[in-house]
Short mmCIF file of C-alpha atoms and ligand atoms in Angstrom, two decimals:
data_model
loop_
_atom_site.label_atom_id
_atom_site.label_comp_id
_atom_site.label_asym_id
_atom_site.label_seq_id
_atom_site.Cartn_x
_atom_site.Cartn_y
_atom_site.Cartn_z
CA MET A 1 36.32 -46.66 58.33
CA PRO A 2 34.10 -44.99 55.69
CA ARG A 3 34.20 -45.72 51.77
CA THR A 4 36.93 -43.63 49.94
CA LEU A 5 34.95 -41.06 47.89
CA PRO A 6 35.89 -39.19 44.89
CA LYS A 7 37.45 -35.84 44.97
CA PRO A 8 36.02 -33.65 42.32
CA THR A 9 38.17 -31.70 40.16
CA PRO A 10 37.44 -28.15 38.16
CA GLU A 11 36.70 -30.66 35.29
CA THR A 12 34.65 -33.07 36.91
CA ARG A 13 32.62 -31.25 39.22
CA HIS A 14 29.34 -31.13 36.93
CA PHE A 15 29.27 -34.89 36.85
CA TRP A 16 28.98 -35.24 40.78
CA GLU A 17 26.96 -32.25 41.01
CA GLY A 18 24.65 -33.91 38.53
CA CYS A 19 24.81 -37.38 40.83
CA LYS A 20 23.62 -35.47 43.92
CA LEU A 21 20.54 -34.39 41.93
CA GLY A 22 19.89 -37.90 40.59
CA GLU A 23 21.21 -37.06 37.04
CA LEU A 24 23.73 -39.15 35.33
CA ARG A 25 25.51 -36.21 33.10
CA LEU A 26 27.66 -37.07 30.31
CA GLN A 27 29.31 -34.86 27.69
CA ARG A 28 28.88 -34.60 23.88
CA CYS A 29 30.87 -33.18 21.31
CA ARG A 30 28.83 -30.41 18.98
CA SER A 31 31.25 -31.02 16.11
CA CYS A 32 31.42 -34.59 15.88
CA GLY A 33 28.62 -35.73 18.17
CA GLU A 34 30.83 -38.09 20.21
CA ALA A 35 29.27 -38.55 23.48
CA TYR A 36 32.21 -39.49 25.98
CA PHE A 37 33.05 -40.38 29.59
CA PRO A 38 35.24 -39.52 31.93
CA PRO A 39 34.48 -35.82 31.62
CA ARG A 40 37.10 -33.52 30.17
CA PRO A 41 36.39 -30.31 28.59
CA PHE A 42 37.34 -31.35 25.09
CA CYS A 43 36.15 -34.21 22.94
CA PRO A 44 38.67 -37.45 22.96
CA GLU A 45 37.41 -38.22 19.52
CA CYS A 46 38.24 -34.93 17.30
CA ALA A 47 39.94 -32.81 20.17
CA GLY A 48 37.08 -30.25 19.56
CA ARG A 49 36.57 -27.75 22.51
CA ASP A 50 32.87 -27.23 21.73
CA VAL A 51 31.40 -29.87 24.11
CA GLU A 52 28.03 -29.98 26.02
CA VAL A 53 26.90 -31.60 29.22
CA PHE A 54 23.52 -33.44 29.02
CA THR A 55 21.62 -35.82 31.14
CA ALA A 56 21.73 -39.37 30.30
CA SER A 57 18.85 -41.87 30.11
CA GLY A 58 20.54 -43.69 32.99
CA LYS A 59 19.73 -47.10 31.05
CA ALA A 60 22.78 -49.26 30.56
CA THR A 61 23.50 -53.03 29.67
CA LEU A 62 26.34 -55.36 31.90
CA TYR A 63 29.56 -55.21 29.81
CA SER A 64 31.72 -57.53 32.20
CA TYR A 65 32.39 -57.87 35.91
CA VAL A 66 33.99 -59.76 38.83
CA ILE A 67 32.55 -60.76 42.05
CA ASN A 68 35.39 -59.47 44.53
CA HIS A 69 36.06 -61.61 47.67
CA ARG A 70 39.03 -59.84 48.80
CA PRO A 71 38.37 -57.43 51.63
CA ARG A 72 38.77 -54.03 51.59
CA ALA A 73 38.95 -52.01 54.75
CA ASP A 74 36.62 -49.16 53.60
CA ILE A 75 34.30 -51.36 51.86
CA GLY A 76 33.37 -54.48 53.85
CA THR A 77 30.59 -55.75 51.64
CA GLU A 78 32.50 -58.44 49.89
CA PRO A 79 32.03 -60.59 48.08
CA HIS A 80 30.28 -58.09 45.87
CA SER A 81 30.36 -57.24 42.12
CA ILE A 82 32.82 -55.22 40.63
CA ALA A 83 31.29 -54.14 36.96
CA VAL A 84 31.89 -52.11 34.00
CA VAL A 85 28.39 -51.13 31.91
CA THR A 86 27.79 -49.80 28.77
CA LEU A 87 25.52 -46.94 28.76
CA ALA A 88 22.74 -46.59 26.36
CA GLU A 89 24.19 -43.20 24.91
CA GLY A 90 27.77 -45.37 24.25
CA PRO A 91 30.26 -44.45 26.81
CA ARG A 92 31.18 -47.26 29.44
CA MET A 93 31.79 -46.71 33.43
CA MET A 94 32.77 -48.74 36.30
CA THR A 95 29.95 -49.32 39.01
CA ASN A 96 28.67 -51.89 41.31
CA ILE A 97 25.52 -53.76 40.37
CA ILE A 98 23.34 -53.70 43.44
CA ASN A 99 19.78 -54.79 44.55
CA CYS A 100 20.31 -58.30 43.36
CA PRO A 101 22.29 -61.22 44.49
CA GLN A 102 26.02 -61.19 43.96
CA THR A 103 26.10 -64.40 42.11
CA PRO A 104 26.96 -65.56 38.73
CA GLN A 105 23.61 -66.71 38.25
CA ALA A 106 22.04 -63.46 39.13
CA LEU A 107 24.48 -61.43 37.23
CA GLN A 108 24.25 -62.37 33.47
CA LEU A 109 26.13 -60.17 30.95
CA ASP A 110 24.24 -57.81 28.55
CA MET A 111 21.19 -57.94 31.28
CA PRO A 112 19.43 -54.22 31.18
CA LEU A 113 20.31 -52.04 34.12
CA GLN A 114 19.28 -48.90 35.31
CA VAL A 115 21.15 -46.14 37.75
CA VAL A 116 20.32 -45.75 41.10
CA PHE A 117 22.12 -43.16 43.11
CA GLY A 118 23.76 -44.19 46.48
CA ASN A 119 23.77 -41.15 48.74
CA GLU A 120 27.55 -41.30 50.33
CA SER A 121 28.10 -37.87 51.51
CA ALA A 122 27.00 -34.37 51.49
CA GLU A 123 29.08 -33.75 48.23
CA ILE A 124 28.97 -37.11 47.03
CA SER A 125 26.31 -39.62 45.47
CA LEU A 126 27.84 -42.54 43.60
CA PRO A 127 26.19 -43.71 40.88
CA TYR A 128 25.46 -47.44 41.02
CA PHE A 129 23.13 -49.87 38.87
CA GLU A 130 20.42 -52.39 39.55
CA PRO A 131 18.67 -54.81 37.09
CA THR A 132 16.02 -53.01 35.07
CA VAL A 133 12.36 -54.01 36.75
CA GLN A 134 10.52 -55.77 34.01
CA PRO A 135 7.10 -54.19 33.60
CA MET B 1 66.13 -56.81 11.54
CA ARG B 2 67.57 -54.02 13.38
CA SER B 3 70.16 -51.84 11.20
CA LYS B 4 73.32 -52.39 12.91
CA GLY B 5 72.13 -55.09 15.82
CA VAL B 6 71.92 -55.19 19.41
CA ALA B 7 72.76 -58.04 21.73
CA VAL B 8 72.00 -59.12 25.40
CA VAL B 9 75.34 -60.16 26.63
CA GLY B 10 74.71 -60.17 30.56
CA ALA B 11 71.77 -61.51 32.07
CA ALA B 12 70.83 -62.71 35.48
CA GLU B 13 68.20 -62.54 38.41
CA THR B 14 68.66 -62.11 41.95
CA THR B 15 70.62 -64.70 43.84
CA LYS B 16 67.46 -65.80 45.53
CA LEU B 17 63.93 -65.64 44.60
CA GLY B 18 60.69 -65.90 46.79
CA LEU B 19 61.07 -64.70 50.50
CA ILE B 20 64.28 -62.39 50.55
CA PRO B 21 63.59 -60.23 53.91
CA GLU B 22 67.53 -59.31 53.98
CA LEU B 23 67.47 -56.97 51.18
CA SER B 24 65.32 -53.89 50.09
CA ALA B 25 63.94 -53.16 46.99
CA ILE B 26 67.22 -51.09 45.90
CA GLY B 27 69.19 -53.98 47.26
CA LEU B 28 67.11 -56.34 44.80
CA HIS B 29 68.25 -53.97 41.85
CA ALA B 30 71.81 -54.10 43.06
CA ASP B 31 72.33 -57.79 43.53
CA ALA B 32 70.93 -58.70 40.13
CA ALA B 33 72.76 -55.97 38.47
CA LEU B 34 75.98 -57.22 40.11
CA ASN B 35 75.21 -60.90 39.03
CA ALA B 36 74.47 -59.58 35.48
CA LEU B 37 78.07 -57.52 35.50
CA ALA B 38 79.66 -60.83 36.59
CA ASP B 39 77.58 -62.74 33.96
CA ALA B 40 79.03 -60.21 31.28
CA GLY B 41 82.45 -59.81 32.67
CA LEU B 42 82.30 -56.26 33.02
CA ARG B 43 82.69 -53.57 35.56
CA PRO B 44 80.60 -50.58 36.45
CA SER B 45 82.86 -48.20 34.65
CA ASP B 46 81.89 -50.25 31.49
CA ILE B 47 78.15 -49.03 32.01
CA ASP B 48 77.44 -46.01 30.11
CA GLY B 49 73.65 -46.37 29.84
CA LEU B 50 71.08 -47.32 32.66
CA ALA B 51 67.20 -47.95 32.58
CA THR B 52 65.10 -48.88 35.40
CA ALA B 53 61.44 -49.01 36.54
CA GLY B 54 60.54 -48.40 40.37
CA GLU B 55 63.54 -46.38 41.62
CA TYR B 56 64.72 -43.26 40.63
CA PRO B 57 67.48 -43.85 37.84
CA PRO B 58 69.82 -41.05 39.38
CA ALA B 59 69.68 -42.87 42.76
CA LEU B 60 70.17 -46.26 41.64
CA ALA B 61 73.19 -45.01 39.31
CA ALA B 62 74.97 -43.42 42.27
CA TYR B 63 73.97 -46.70 44.24
CA LEU B 64 75.62 -48.68 41.72
CA GLY B 65 78.62 -46.51 41.31
CA LEU B 66 77.79 -45.91 37.68
CA ALA B 67 77.73 -42.68 35.59
CA PRO B 68 75.36 -43.13 32.75
CA LYS B 69 75.28 -40.79 29.77
CA TRP B 70 71.89 -42.26 28.94
CA ILE B 71 69.04 -43.16 31.44
CA ASP B 72 65.44 -44.29 30.92
CA GLY B 73 63.11 -44.37 33.88
CA THR B 74 59.98 -45.51 31.93
CA THR B 75 57.71 -46.81 34.41
CA VAL B 76 54.46 -48.24 33.09
CA GLY B 77 54.04 -51.45 35.17
CA GLY B 78 55.16 -54.97 34.64
CA CYS B 79 56.28 -54.63 30.92
CA SER B 80 58.45 -51.73 31.64
CA PHE B 81 61.36 -53.77 31.21
CA MET B 82 60.38 -54.74 27.48
CA LEU B 83 60.11 -51.06 26.95
CA HIS B 84 63.57 -50.54 28.16
CA VAL B 85 64.93 -53.02 25.80
CA HIS B 86 63.03 -51.36 22.83
CA HIS B 87 64.60 -48.17 23.94
CA ALA B 88 68.05 -49.19 24.70
CA ALA B 89 68.50 -50.95 21.54
CA ALA B 90 67.48 -47.73 19.54
CA ALA B 91 69.94 -45.59 22.00
CA ILE B 92 72.79 -47.89 21.21
CA GLU B 93 72.15 -48.04 17.49
CA ALA B 94 71.98 -44.34 17.83
CA GLY B 95 75.35 -43.69 19.40
CA TYR B 96 74.08 -42.27 22.59
CA CYS B 97 75.64 -44.94 24.68
CA SER B 98 77.37 -48.08 24.06
CA THR B 99 76.44 -50.47 27.15
CA VAL B 100 73.28 -50.57 28.87
CA LEU B 101 72.07 -51.88 32.04
CA ILE B 102 68.67 -52.67 32.65
CA THR B 103 67.62 -53.61 36.16
CA HIS B 104 64.51 -54.55 38.38
CA GLY B 105 64.20 -55.25 41.90
CA GLU B 106 61.07 -55.49 44.01
CA SER B 107 60.14 -56.58 47.60
CA GLY B 108 56.99 -57.78 46.36
CA ARG B 109 56.40 -60.27 49.19
CA SER B 110 58.60 -58.78 52.20
CA GLY B 111 57.47 -55.24 51.54
CA ILE B 112 61.09 -53.73 52.53
CA GLY B 113 61.75 -50.53 51.16
CA ARG B 114 58.88 -50.83 48.36
CA ALA B 115 58.19 -47.96 46.43
CA SER B 116 54.51 -47.10 47.09
CA HIS B 117 52.30 -48.32 44.50
CA ALA B 118 49.23 -46.36 44.94
CA ALA B 119 45.71 -47.72 43.94
CA SER B 120 46.51 -45.94 40.43
CA THR B 121 48.61 -43.13 39.28
CA SER B 122 45.94 -41.70 37.51
CA SER B 123 43.42 -39.23 39.50
CA LEU B 124 40.73 -40.11 36.75
CA ALA B 125 40.93 -43.93 38.30
CA ALA B 126 40.88 -42.90 41.88
CA GLU B 127 37.88 -40.85 41.07
CA PHE B 128 35.68 -43.11 38.95
CA GLU B 129 37.29 -46.85 39.68
CA TYR B 130 38.47 -47.02 43.28
CA PRO B 131 35.22 -46.08 44.86
CA TYR B 132 33.47 -49.01 43.63
CA GLY B 133 35.94 -51.47 45.82
CA VAL B 134 38.80 -52.57 43.49
CA ALA B 135 41.36 -54.21 45.62
CA GLY B 136 44.24 -54.45 43.46
CA ALA B 137 45.04 -55.91 40.38
CA THR B 138 43.06 -59.30 41.17
CA SER B 139 39.63 -57.21 40.92
CA ASN B 140 40.41 -54.91 38.24
CA LEU B 141 42.73 -56.46 35.58
CA THR B 142 40.30 -59.15 35.86
CA ILE B 143 37.28 -57.38 34.95
CA PRO B 144 37.75 -57.91 31.19
CA ALA B 145 37.92 -61.78 31.22
CA LEU B 146 33.88 -62.45 31.50
CA ARG B 147 33.16 -60.66 28.14
CA TYR B 148 36.09 -62.43 26.85
CA MET B 149 35.06 -65.82 27.75
CA LYS B 150 31.17 -65.04 26.70
CA SER B 151 32.61 -63.78 23.09
CA ARG B 152 35.31 -66.70 22.55
CA GLY B 153 33.14 -69.36 24.17
CA ALA B 154 35.85 -69.90 26.89
CA THR B 155 35.05 -71.41 29.96
CA GLU B 156 36.46 -71.49 33.61
CA GLU B 157 38.13 -74.83 32.84
CA ASP B 158 39.86 -73.07 29.68
CA LEU B 159 41.21 -70.63 32.74
CA ALA B 160 42.20 -73.37 34.67
CA ARG B 161 44.19 -75.20 31.91
CA VAL B 162 46.46 -72.41 31.60
CA VAL B 163 47.45 -73.02 35.32
CA VAL B 164 47.74 -76.63 35.13
CA VAL B 165 50.11 -76.44 32.07
CA GLN B 166 52.19 -73.73 33.54
CA ARG B 167 52.29 -75.90 36.81
CA GLU B 168 53.92 -78.70 34.44
CA TRP B 169 56.58 -76.10 33.30
CA ALA B 170 57.26 -75.07 36.92
CA ALA B 171 57.66 -78.73 38.12
CA MET B 172 60.93 -78.57 36.04
CA ASN B 173 62.25 -75.44 37.45
CA PRO B 174 64.20 -75.67 40.80
CA ARG B 175 63.61 -71.96 41.44
CA ALA B 176 59.86 -72.04 40.89
CA SER B 177 57.74 -71.25 43.82
CA LEU B 178 54.85 -73.66 42.82
CA LYS B 179 55.93 -76.81 41.67
CA THR B 180 53.31 -79.43 42.71
CA PRO B 181 51.29 -80.76 39.87
CA ILE B 182 47.57 -79.44 39.93
CA THR B 183 44.59 -80.52 38.26
CA VAL B 184 41.51 -78.56 36.49
CA ASP B 185 39.21 -79.72 39.21
CA GLU B 186 41.65 -78.57 42.06
CA VAL B 187 42.14 -75.27 40.11
CA LEU B 188 38.19 -74.56 40.16
CA ASN B 189 37.55 -75.69 43.82
CA ALA B 190 40.27 -73.42 45.00
CA GLU B 191 39.57 -70.39 47.14
CA ILE B 192 37.90 -67.68 44.95
CA ILE B 193 39.83 -64.35 44.83
CA ALA B 194 37.52 -62.25 42.27
CA TRP B 195 35.13 -64.88 40.53
CA PRO B 196 35.72 -66.13 37.87
CA PHE B 197 39.19 -66.07 39.20
CA ARG B 198 40.42 -68.68 41.85
CA LYS B 199 43.69 -68.35 43.72
CA PRO B 200 45.93 -70.35 41.60
CA MET B 201 44.71 -68.46 38.56
CA CYS B 202 46.49 -65.30 40.16
CA CYS B 203 50.06 -64.40 40.18
CA LEU B 204 52.24 -65.04 43.15
CA ARG B 205 53.69 -62.36 45.45
CA THR B 206 57.24 -62.95 45.78
CA ASP B 207 60.63 -60.94 46.18
CA GLY B 208 63.18 -60.72 43.59
CA GLY B 209 64.96 -58.98 40.86
CA GLY B 210 66.60 -59.37 37.25
CA ALA B 211 69.07 -57.49 35.21
CA LEU B 212 69.99 -57.17 31.60
CA ILE B 213 73.14 -55.89 29.69
CA LEU B 214 72.65 -55.00 26.15
CA THR B 215 75.57 -54.04 23.62
CA ALA B 216 76.24 -53.37 19.93
CA ALA B 217 76.09 -57.04 18.19
CA THR B 218 79.32 -56.32 16.55
CA ARG B 219 81.01 -56.30 19.98
CA ALA B 220 79.10 -59.54 21.50
CA LYS B 221 81.44 -61.68 20.36
CA ASP B 222 83.89 -60.47 22.77
CA PHE B 223 81.92 -61.56 25.75
CA PRO B 224 81.91 -64.82 27.76
CA ARG B 225 78.51 -65.59 27.26
CA LYS B 226 76.67 -66.83 23.90
CA PRO B 227 74.81 -63.43 22.66
CA VAL B 228 71.27 -63.18 22.35
CA HIS B 229 70.33 -60.92 19.65
CA ILE B 230 67.49 -58.62 19.44
CA LEU B 231 65.33 -59.18 16.12
CA GLY B 232 62.44 -56.76 16.65
CA SER B 233 60.62 -55.24 19.56
CA GLY B 234 57.51 -52.85 19.96
CA GLU B 235 55.61 -51.09 22.57
CA ALA B 236 52.13 -49.41 22.90
CA VAL B 237 49.63 -48.13 25.20
CA GLU B 238 45.88 -48.27 25.60
CA SER B 239 44.15 -47.12 28.52
CA PRO B 240 45.23 -46.27 32.61
CA MET B 241 41.61 -47.50 33.38
CA VAL B 242 40.45 -50.61 32.68
CA SER B 243 36.90 -49.54 32.12
CA MET B 244 38.00 -47.36 29.39
CA MET B 245 39.72 -50.01 27.52
CA ARG B 246 37.48 -50.05 24.00
CA ASP B 247 37.19 -53.76 23.59
CA PHE B 248 37.17 -56.21 26.56
CA THR B 249 37.94 -59.11 24.00
CA THR B 250 41.42 -58.01 22.64
CA PHE B 251 44.20 -55.52 23.85
CA ARG B 252 45.33 -52.83 21.42
CA GLY B 253 48.52 -52.69 23.00
CA PHE B 254 49.46 -56.55 22.37
CA ARG B 255 48.42 -56.22 18.69
CA THR B 256 50.29 -52.83 18.00
CA ALA B 257 53.78 -53.89 19.97
CA ALA B 258 53.74 -57.48 18.34
CA ALA B 259 52.65 -56.22 15.12
CA ASP B 260 55.58 -53.67 15.05
CA ALA B 261 57.97 -56.29 16.65
CA PHE B 262 57.22 -58.92 13.80
CA ALA B 263 57.60 -56.56 10.99
CA GLN B 264 60.81 -55.35 12.47
CA ALA B 265 62.27 -59.07 12.95
CA ARG B 266 61.07 -60.01 9.39
CA ILE B 267 60.05 -63.10 10.62
CA GLY B 268 56.56 -65.22 10.66
CA HIS B 269 54.90 -67.02 13.43
CA ALA B 270 55.85 -70.39 12.18
CA GLU B 271 59.45 -69.51 13.10
CA VAL B 272 58.80 -68.75 16.74
CA ASP B 273 60.25 -71.75 18.80
CA HIS B 274 59.53 -70.25 22.27
CA LEU B 275 56.72 -68.07 23.64
CA MET B 276 56.84 -65.98 26.98
CA ILE B 277 53.37 -64.08 27.56
CA TYR B 278 53.30 -62.37 30.74
CA ASP B 279 50.51 -63.94 33.08
CA ALA B 280 49.81 -61.92 35.94
CA PHE B 281 46.51 -63.78 35.59
CA ALA B 282 45.15 -66.91 33.67
CA HIS B 283 43.27 -65.02 30.94
CA LEU B 284 46.33 -62.83 29.67
CA PRO B 285 48.05 -65.93 27.82
CA LEU B 286 44.68 -66.42 25.79
CA TYR B 287 44.59 -62.54 24.85
CA GLY B 288 48.27 -62.71 24.24
CA LEU B 289 48.06 -65.92 21.71
CA GLU B 290 45.46 -64.21 19.93
CA ASP B 291 46.29 -60.42 19.91
CA ALA B 292 50.20 -61.25 18.97
CA GLY B 293 48.84 -63.51 15.97
CA PHE B 294 49.61 -66.95 17.20
CA CYS B 295 46.09 -68.00 17.13
CA LYS B 296 42.63 -66.71 15.49
CA PRO B 297 40.04 -65.13 17.96
CA GLY B 298 38.54 -67.71 19.85
CA GLU B 299 41.08 -70.39 18.93
CA ALA B 300 43.59 -69.57 22.24
CA LYS B 301 41.79 -71.88 24.34
CA ASP B 302 41.85 -74.99 21.99
CA PHE B 303 45.36 -74.22 21.38
CA ILE B 304 46.08 -74.80 25.04
CA ARG B 305 43.96 -77.67 25.66
CA GLU B 306 45.50 -79.30 22.59
CA ARG B 307 48.98 -78.94 24.66
CA ASN B 308 50.48 -76.81 21.83
CA THR B 309 51.95 -74.76 24.71
CA ALA B 310 52.67 -77.64 27.18
CA PRO B 311 56.08 -79.48 27.33
CA GLY B 312 56.73 -81.67 24.14
CA GLY B 313 54.08 -79.15 22.40
CA LYS B 314 54.93 -77.10 19.26
CA LEU B 315 54.99 -73.86 20.94
CA PRO B 316 56.60 -74.06 24.45
CA MET B 317 54.98 -71.29 26.35
CA ASN B 318 55.85 -69.74 30.07
CA THR B 319 58.45 -72.48 30.43
CA ASN B 320 59.54 -70.93 33.71
CA GLY B 321 56.48 -71.69 35.20
CA GLY B 322 55.19 -68.03 34.67
CA GLY B 323 54.04 -65.33 37.10
CA LEU B 324 51.45 -67.93 38.30
CA CYS B 325 54.06 -70.71 39.31
CA TYR B 326 57.65 -69.21 38.79
CA MET B 327 57.59 -65.57 40.73
CA HIS B 328 55.91 -62.75 40.60
CA SER B 329 57.29 -59.52 42.29
CA GLY B 330 54.85 -57.13 41.08
CA MET B 331 56.45 -55.98 37.64
CA TYR B 332 57.17 -59.69 36.46
CA GLY B 333 58.20 -58.78 32.86
CA MET B 334 61.87 -58.85 33.87
CA TYR B 335 61.71 -62.55 34.64
CA ALA B 336 59.92 -63.12 31.26
CA LEU B 337 62.57 -61.70 29.57
CA GLN B 338 65.29 -63.90 31.48
CA GLU B 339 63.49 -66.75 30.82
CA SER B 340 63.76 -66.12 26.85
CA VAL B 341 67.42 -65.19 27.18
CA ARG B 342 67.86 -68.65 29.10
CA GLN B 343 65.91 -70.28 26.41
CA MET B 344 68.18 -68.64 23.66
CA ARG B 345 71.41 -69.27 25.53
CA GLY B 346 70.40 -73.23 25.82
CA ILE B 347 70.61 -73.27 29.82
CA ALA B 348 66.85 -72.81 30.80
CA PRO B 349 65.90 -75.58 33.63
CA ALA B 350 63.14 -76.75 30.80
CA GLN B 351 64.93 -75.97 27.84
CA VAL B 352 63.36 -76.18 24.70
CA PRO B 353 65.41 -78.32 22.25
CA ASP B 354 66.95 -76.32 19.32
CA ALA B 355 65.29 -73.25 20.27
CA ARG B 356 66.21 -70.53 17.67
CA ILE B 357 63.52 -67.66 18.21
CA SER B 358 61.72 -66.43 21.33
CA VAL B 359 59.16 -63.90 21.43
CA CYS B 360 58.45 -62.31 24.82
CA ILE B 361 55.06 -60.17 25.50
CA GLY B 362 54.44 -58.05 28.48
CA VAL B 363 51.25 -55.96 29.57
CA GLY B 364 51.81 -53.19 32.03
CA GLY B 365 49.24 -51.66 34.42
CA MET B 366 45.48 -52.58 33.77
CA PHE B 367 45.62 -53.30 30.08
CA ALA B 368 47.56 -49.77 29.89
CA ALA B 369 50.64 -50.65 28.33
CA ALA B 370 52.49 -53.43 26.21
CA GLY B 371 56.09 -54.39 25.11
CA VAL B 372 57.21 -57.01 22.88
CA VAL B 373 60.85 -58.26 22.43
CA ILE B 374 61.84 -61.20 19.83
CA PHE B 375 65.13 -62.70 20.46
CA THR B 376 67.21 -65.09 18.64
CA ASN B 377 70.75 -66.79 19.25
CA GLU B 378 71.59 -66.65 15.64
CA ALA B 379 73.54 -63.81 13.98
CA ARG B 380 71.54 -62.45 11.28
CA GLN B 381 72.78 -60.13 8.60
ZN1 ZN C 401 34.26 -34.69 18.55
#
């Protein structure tokens, strides 16, 4: 059973098209400067409709998470993290932290992360996050 | 204090709790409603207002033989019934109706006739959260806890202690599902559901229902039971998606709803004798104690460790055993309200001596909505 994937809407299609190209696309209000997520064609801070799409840095920090042990038929990789990360640009999003052990020791709050895209279908690549490789 | 005053004059749960395979969800609504009508000494024709969550109000009205001229179908998760009380009190005071029945019924364990609970009612949650593997509230409503714990210096032991104390209350309640005492070590060695949450830190899944009947306080003395007055109430929403919650260490819904309820009740926290905080998971009472103003940020864990909420403590909390030990059908808020009413009537299995004011705090969805009701058993003018 394949993973249940997002169904893009007219308001979110730019985000998923960006993911397919390896870009994490956010939106920003041209009036008040607020960067926001999830996508919508107006600013949730000031209700302005003059908004732009921009490509985020892909850098984030780990805000909070659980390590889910309960099986879900379309996932099958439990136990795995279900996390919320704070993007460098400010907005938060849910994701999985991958390419590291799924343990409390390996998953420390505030650790630096970077986006990595998982190819799930012809239309959808999901943004995941992995620990930033230390130089 | 409300301008004229509204009181609970009927309150009851389903005849059975726990495993009820002989009733569907609407049957559980009806069993609780009939018990509440009997408790109040009323007939269906006396009811002119109906509020419910999980069932379509016109369908429930027809099933029960009611002809309400005021309905409320607010369905925002487990705290829906706190919002129904808030709305019904205003409707009675406005003269839209005189006697409101509020019902809940849920076949949470048997799943008979259960309304389908989609992964989320929000398509944004389906698009931006569900693909990452959230498997119900256990791996969603729990996500903010680690940030709360880091910010407040709270530990897994502090989460476990919430369970230990509530099991002490449940031990005094013959209708509680889990009555066996448990230690912190036993909680911390139990099966992991979604780390840091172990099985005893997660709510039960049981069948049951409950119903309340509200009317004007001026009429309340004509009923067989001691009236329980609504001193204040409040409601608020935050986000349908946990990932959009602004600050994982504090819930705006609790803060706003509690502040409004306390302002309306014109009481201070020191006057509160009894407290219910919806405990779908063990972290929620910690948020509730701080966000409703009973504890300063970071002090809730110490407040519980020092046994203030335990039997014999100065602020008995979740005295039915809570959603962790008493029962949890899915939308538990009705059972928290029932316990507040029992305490104010003086008939709770673990009765708090001389309790005069009870505060009941509910959460709905994944930190999406909140409702607070403050009750008293003293007529106040
Ligand atoms: Zn703006």
